[in-house]
Tab-separated table of C-alpha atoms in Angstrom:
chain	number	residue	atom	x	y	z
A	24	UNK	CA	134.317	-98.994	-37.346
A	25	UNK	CA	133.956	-101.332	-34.559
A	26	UNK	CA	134.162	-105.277	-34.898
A	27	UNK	CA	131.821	-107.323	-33.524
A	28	UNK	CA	130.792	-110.712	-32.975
A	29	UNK	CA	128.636	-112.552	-35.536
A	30	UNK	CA	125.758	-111.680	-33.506
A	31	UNK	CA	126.496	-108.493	-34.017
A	32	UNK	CA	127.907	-107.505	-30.258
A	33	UNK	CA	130.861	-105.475	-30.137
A	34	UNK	CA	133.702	-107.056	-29.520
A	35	UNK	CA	135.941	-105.204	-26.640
A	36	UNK	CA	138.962	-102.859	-27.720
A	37	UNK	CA	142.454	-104.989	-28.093
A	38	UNK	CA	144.466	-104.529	-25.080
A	39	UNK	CA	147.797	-102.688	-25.876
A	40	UNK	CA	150.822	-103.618	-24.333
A	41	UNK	CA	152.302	-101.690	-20.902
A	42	UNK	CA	155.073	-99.791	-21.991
A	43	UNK	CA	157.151	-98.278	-19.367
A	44	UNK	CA	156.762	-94.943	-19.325
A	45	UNK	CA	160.301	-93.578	-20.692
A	46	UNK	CA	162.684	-91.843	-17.782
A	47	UNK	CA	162.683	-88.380	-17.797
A	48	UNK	CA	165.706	-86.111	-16.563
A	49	UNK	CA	165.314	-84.776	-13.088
A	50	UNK	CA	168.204	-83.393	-10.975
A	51	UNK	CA	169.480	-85.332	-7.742
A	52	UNK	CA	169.896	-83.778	-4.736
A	53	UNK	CA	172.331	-86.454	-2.962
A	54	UNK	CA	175.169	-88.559	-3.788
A	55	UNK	CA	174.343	-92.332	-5.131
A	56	UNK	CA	173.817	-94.964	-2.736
A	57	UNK	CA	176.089	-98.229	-3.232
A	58	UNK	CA	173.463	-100.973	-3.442
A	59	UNK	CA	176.657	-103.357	-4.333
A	60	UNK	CA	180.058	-103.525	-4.510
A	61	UNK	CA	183.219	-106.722	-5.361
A	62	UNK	CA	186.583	-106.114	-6.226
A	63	UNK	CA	189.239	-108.716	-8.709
A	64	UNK	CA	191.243	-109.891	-6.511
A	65	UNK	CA	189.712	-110.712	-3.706
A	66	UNK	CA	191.140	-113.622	-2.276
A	67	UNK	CA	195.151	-114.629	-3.062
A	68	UNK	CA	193.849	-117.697	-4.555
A	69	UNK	CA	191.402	-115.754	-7.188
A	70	UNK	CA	191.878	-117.207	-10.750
A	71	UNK	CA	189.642	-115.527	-13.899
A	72	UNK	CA	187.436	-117.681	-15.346
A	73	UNK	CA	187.227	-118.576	-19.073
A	74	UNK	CA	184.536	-116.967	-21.109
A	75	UNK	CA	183.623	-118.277	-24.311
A	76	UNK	CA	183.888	-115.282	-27.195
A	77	UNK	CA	187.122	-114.102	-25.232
A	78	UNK	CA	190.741	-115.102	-25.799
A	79	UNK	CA	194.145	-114.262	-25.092
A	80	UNK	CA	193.498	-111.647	-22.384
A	81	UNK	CA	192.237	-111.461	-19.220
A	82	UNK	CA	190.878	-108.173	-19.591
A	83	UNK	CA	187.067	-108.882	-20.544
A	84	UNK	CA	187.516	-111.944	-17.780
A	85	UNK	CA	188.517	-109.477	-15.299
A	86	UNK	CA	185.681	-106.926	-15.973
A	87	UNK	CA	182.717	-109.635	-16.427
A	88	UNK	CA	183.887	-111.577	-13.144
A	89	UNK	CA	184.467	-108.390	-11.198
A	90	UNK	CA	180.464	-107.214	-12.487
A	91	UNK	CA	179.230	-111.019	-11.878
A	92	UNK	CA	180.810	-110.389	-8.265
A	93	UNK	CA	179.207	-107.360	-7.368
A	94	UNK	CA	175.279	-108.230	-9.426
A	95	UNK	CA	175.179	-111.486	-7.498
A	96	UNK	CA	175.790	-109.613	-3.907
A	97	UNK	CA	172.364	-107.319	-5.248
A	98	UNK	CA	170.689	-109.786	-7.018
A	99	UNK	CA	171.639	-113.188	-6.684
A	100	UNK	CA	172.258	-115.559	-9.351
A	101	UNK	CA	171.514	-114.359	-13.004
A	102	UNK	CA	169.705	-112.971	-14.559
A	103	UNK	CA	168.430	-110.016	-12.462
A	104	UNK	CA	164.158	-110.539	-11.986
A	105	UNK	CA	162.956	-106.864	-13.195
A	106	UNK	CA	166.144	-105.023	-12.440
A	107	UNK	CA	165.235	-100.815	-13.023
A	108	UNK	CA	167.243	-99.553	-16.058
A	109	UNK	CA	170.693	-100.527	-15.109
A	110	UNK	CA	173.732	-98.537	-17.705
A	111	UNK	CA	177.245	-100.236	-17.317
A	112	UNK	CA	179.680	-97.694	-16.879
A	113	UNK	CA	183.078	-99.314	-17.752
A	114	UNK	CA	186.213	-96.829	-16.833
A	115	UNK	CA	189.952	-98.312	-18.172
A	116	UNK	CA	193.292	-96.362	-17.709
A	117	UNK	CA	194.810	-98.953	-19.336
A	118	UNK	CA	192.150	-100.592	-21.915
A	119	UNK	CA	192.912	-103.711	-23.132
A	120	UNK	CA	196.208	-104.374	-23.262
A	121	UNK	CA	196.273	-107.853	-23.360
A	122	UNK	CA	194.383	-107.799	-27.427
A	123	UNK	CA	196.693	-105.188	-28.032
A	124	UNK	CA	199.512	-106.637	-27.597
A	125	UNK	CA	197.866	-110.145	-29.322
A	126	UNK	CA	197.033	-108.126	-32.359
A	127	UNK	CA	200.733	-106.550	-32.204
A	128	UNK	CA	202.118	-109.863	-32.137
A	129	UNK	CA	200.087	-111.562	-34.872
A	130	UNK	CA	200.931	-108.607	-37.234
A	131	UNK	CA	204.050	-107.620	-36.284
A	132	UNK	CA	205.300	-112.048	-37.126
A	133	UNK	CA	203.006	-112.044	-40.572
A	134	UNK	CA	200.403	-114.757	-38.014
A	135	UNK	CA	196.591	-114.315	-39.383
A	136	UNK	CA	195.304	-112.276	-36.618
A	137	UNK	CA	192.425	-114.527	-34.946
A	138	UNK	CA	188.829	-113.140	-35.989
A	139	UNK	CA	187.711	-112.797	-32.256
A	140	UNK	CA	190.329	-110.531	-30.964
A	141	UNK	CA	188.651	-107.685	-33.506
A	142	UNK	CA	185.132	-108.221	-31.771
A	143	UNK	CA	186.940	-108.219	-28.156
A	144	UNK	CA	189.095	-105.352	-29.446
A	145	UNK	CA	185.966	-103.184	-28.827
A	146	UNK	CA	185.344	-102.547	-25.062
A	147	UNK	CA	181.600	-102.440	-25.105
A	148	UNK	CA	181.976	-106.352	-26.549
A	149	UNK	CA	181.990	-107.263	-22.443
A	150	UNK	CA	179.304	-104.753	-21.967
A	151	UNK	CA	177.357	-106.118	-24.007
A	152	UNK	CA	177.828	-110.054	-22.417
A	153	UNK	CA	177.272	-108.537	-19.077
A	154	UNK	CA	173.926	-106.893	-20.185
A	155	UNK	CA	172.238	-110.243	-21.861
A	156	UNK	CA	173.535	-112.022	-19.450
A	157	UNK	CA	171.781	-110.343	-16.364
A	158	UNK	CA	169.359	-109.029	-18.861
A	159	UNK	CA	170.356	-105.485	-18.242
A	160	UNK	CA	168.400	-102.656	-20.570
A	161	UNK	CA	170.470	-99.331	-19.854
A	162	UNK	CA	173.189	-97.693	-21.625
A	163	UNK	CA	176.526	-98.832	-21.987
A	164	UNK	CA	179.521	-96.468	-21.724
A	165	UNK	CA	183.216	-97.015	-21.962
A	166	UNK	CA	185.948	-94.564	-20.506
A	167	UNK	CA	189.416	-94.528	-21.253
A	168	UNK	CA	192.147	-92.320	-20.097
A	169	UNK	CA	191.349	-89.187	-18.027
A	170	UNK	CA	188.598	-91.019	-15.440
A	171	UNK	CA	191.074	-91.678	-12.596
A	172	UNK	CA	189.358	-90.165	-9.618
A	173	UNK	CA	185.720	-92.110	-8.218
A	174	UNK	CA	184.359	-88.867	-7.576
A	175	UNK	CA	184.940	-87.704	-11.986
A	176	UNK	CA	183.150	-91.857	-12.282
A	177	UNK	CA	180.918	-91.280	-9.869
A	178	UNK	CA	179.780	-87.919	-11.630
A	179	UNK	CA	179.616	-89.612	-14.971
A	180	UNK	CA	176.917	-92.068	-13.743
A	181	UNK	CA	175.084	-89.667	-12.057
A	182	UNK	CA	175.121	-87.753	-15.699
A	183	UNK	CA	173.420	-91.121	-16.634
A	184	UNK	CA	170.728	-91.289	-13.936
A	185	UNK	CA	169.867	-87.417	-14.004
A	186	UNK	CA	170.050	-87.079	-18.067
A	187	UNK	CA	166.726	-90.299	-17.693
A	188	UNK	CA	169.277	-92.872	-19.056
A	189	UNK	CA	169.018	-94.842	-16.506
A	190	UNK	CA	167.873	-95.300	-12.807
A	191	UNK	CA	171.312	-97.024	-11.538
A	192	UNK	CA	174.644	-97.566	-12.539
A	193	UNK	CA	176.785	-100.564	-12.641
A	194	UNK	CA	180.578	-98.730	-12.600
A	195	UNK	CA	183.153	-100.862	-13.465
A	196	UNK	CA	187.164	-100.019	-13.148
A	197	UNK	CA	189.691	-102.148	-14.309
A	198	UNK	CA	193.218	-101.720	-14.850
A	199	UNK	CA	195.646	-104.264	-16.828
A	200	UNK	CA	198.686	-104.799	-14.501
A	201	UNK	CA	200.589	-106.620	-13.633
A	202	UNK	CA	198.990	-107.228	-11.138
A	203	UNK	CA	195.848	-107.102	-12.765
A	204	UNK	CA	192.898	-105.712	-10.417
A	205	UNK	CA	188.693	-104.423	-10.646
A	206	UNK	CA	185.910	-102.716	-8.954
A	207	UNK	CA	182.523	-102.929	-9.851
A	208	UNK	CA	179.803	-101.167	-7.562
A	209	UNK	CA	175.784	-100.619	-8.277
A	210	UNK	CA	174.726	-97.236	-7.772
A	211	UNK	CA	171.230	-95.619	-7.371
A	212	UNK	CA	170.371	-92.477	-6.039
């Protein structure tokens, strides 16, 4: 049945909503472009910002400034304007060892353990600020152990770009020291 006006003409058909049409796989035929790329420490004077949700270790610091670093050299200033379906692709030998040893500490003394080292505890918790913060939509993936080499990373996003995850890759590495360091680069094909 079609509405219509009390006149009786018919009233046009609701407009839906553009949806992006979802990414489909499709196989590469080069290696990924760096559209970005920053690295923790830079400088000698470099110093980790605070971030609010985050205590105790520099770890998420280090990963979010390092990412911050390389976005604003693609995008400026957050958040990204209509970036394509960006997955962040964080890669730790090391994880965080600075809430490890925290939550060590606290239970190894009898101290009540502090309720935000358990969210922080999980490595996608700085994924995630990263992603609302630049308003990212992709994936996000966290590597431990065993993803040394940038050519096994560099695979692993292009898994993400070919499988229609995503159509570029923010890789992150970081590595708890001391010292402590980063790199973040934005790949595309």
């Amino acid at each position: 049945m079609t509405a219509t006006t009390a006149e009786g003409t018919p009233l046009p058909a609701p407009v839906e909503p553009a949806v992006p049409a979802p990414l489909g796989p499709r196989e590469l035929t080069g290696p990924l472009r760096v559209l970005a790329s920053a690295a923790w420490p830079e400088r000698p004077d470099d110093r980790l910002p605070a971030i609010a949700g985050f205590v105790e270790s520099a770890f998420n610091p280090l990963v979010a400034e390092t990412a911050d670093r390389c976005l604003r050299r693609h995008y400026g200033p957050p958040p990204a304007l209509d970036p394509p379906r960006t997955a962040l692709l964080l890669a730790s030998p090391t994880g965080d060892t600075g809430t490890a040893d925290a939550l060590a500490g606290a239970t190894a003394t009898g101290r009540r353990v502090p309720p935000l080292l358990f969210f922080q505890s999980n490595p996608n918790a700085v994924l995630g600020h990263l992603a609302a913060r630049w308003q990212l939509d992709g994936p996000v993936v966290a590597l431990g152990p065993g993803f040394d080499s940038d050519t096994e990373l560099h695979d692993r996003a292009r898994l993400l770009i070919e499988d229609g995850d995503a159509e570029q890759v923010l890789l992150i590495t970081a590595v708890q020291g001391p010292p402590d360091h980063a790199t973040a680069v934005l790949l595309a094909p």
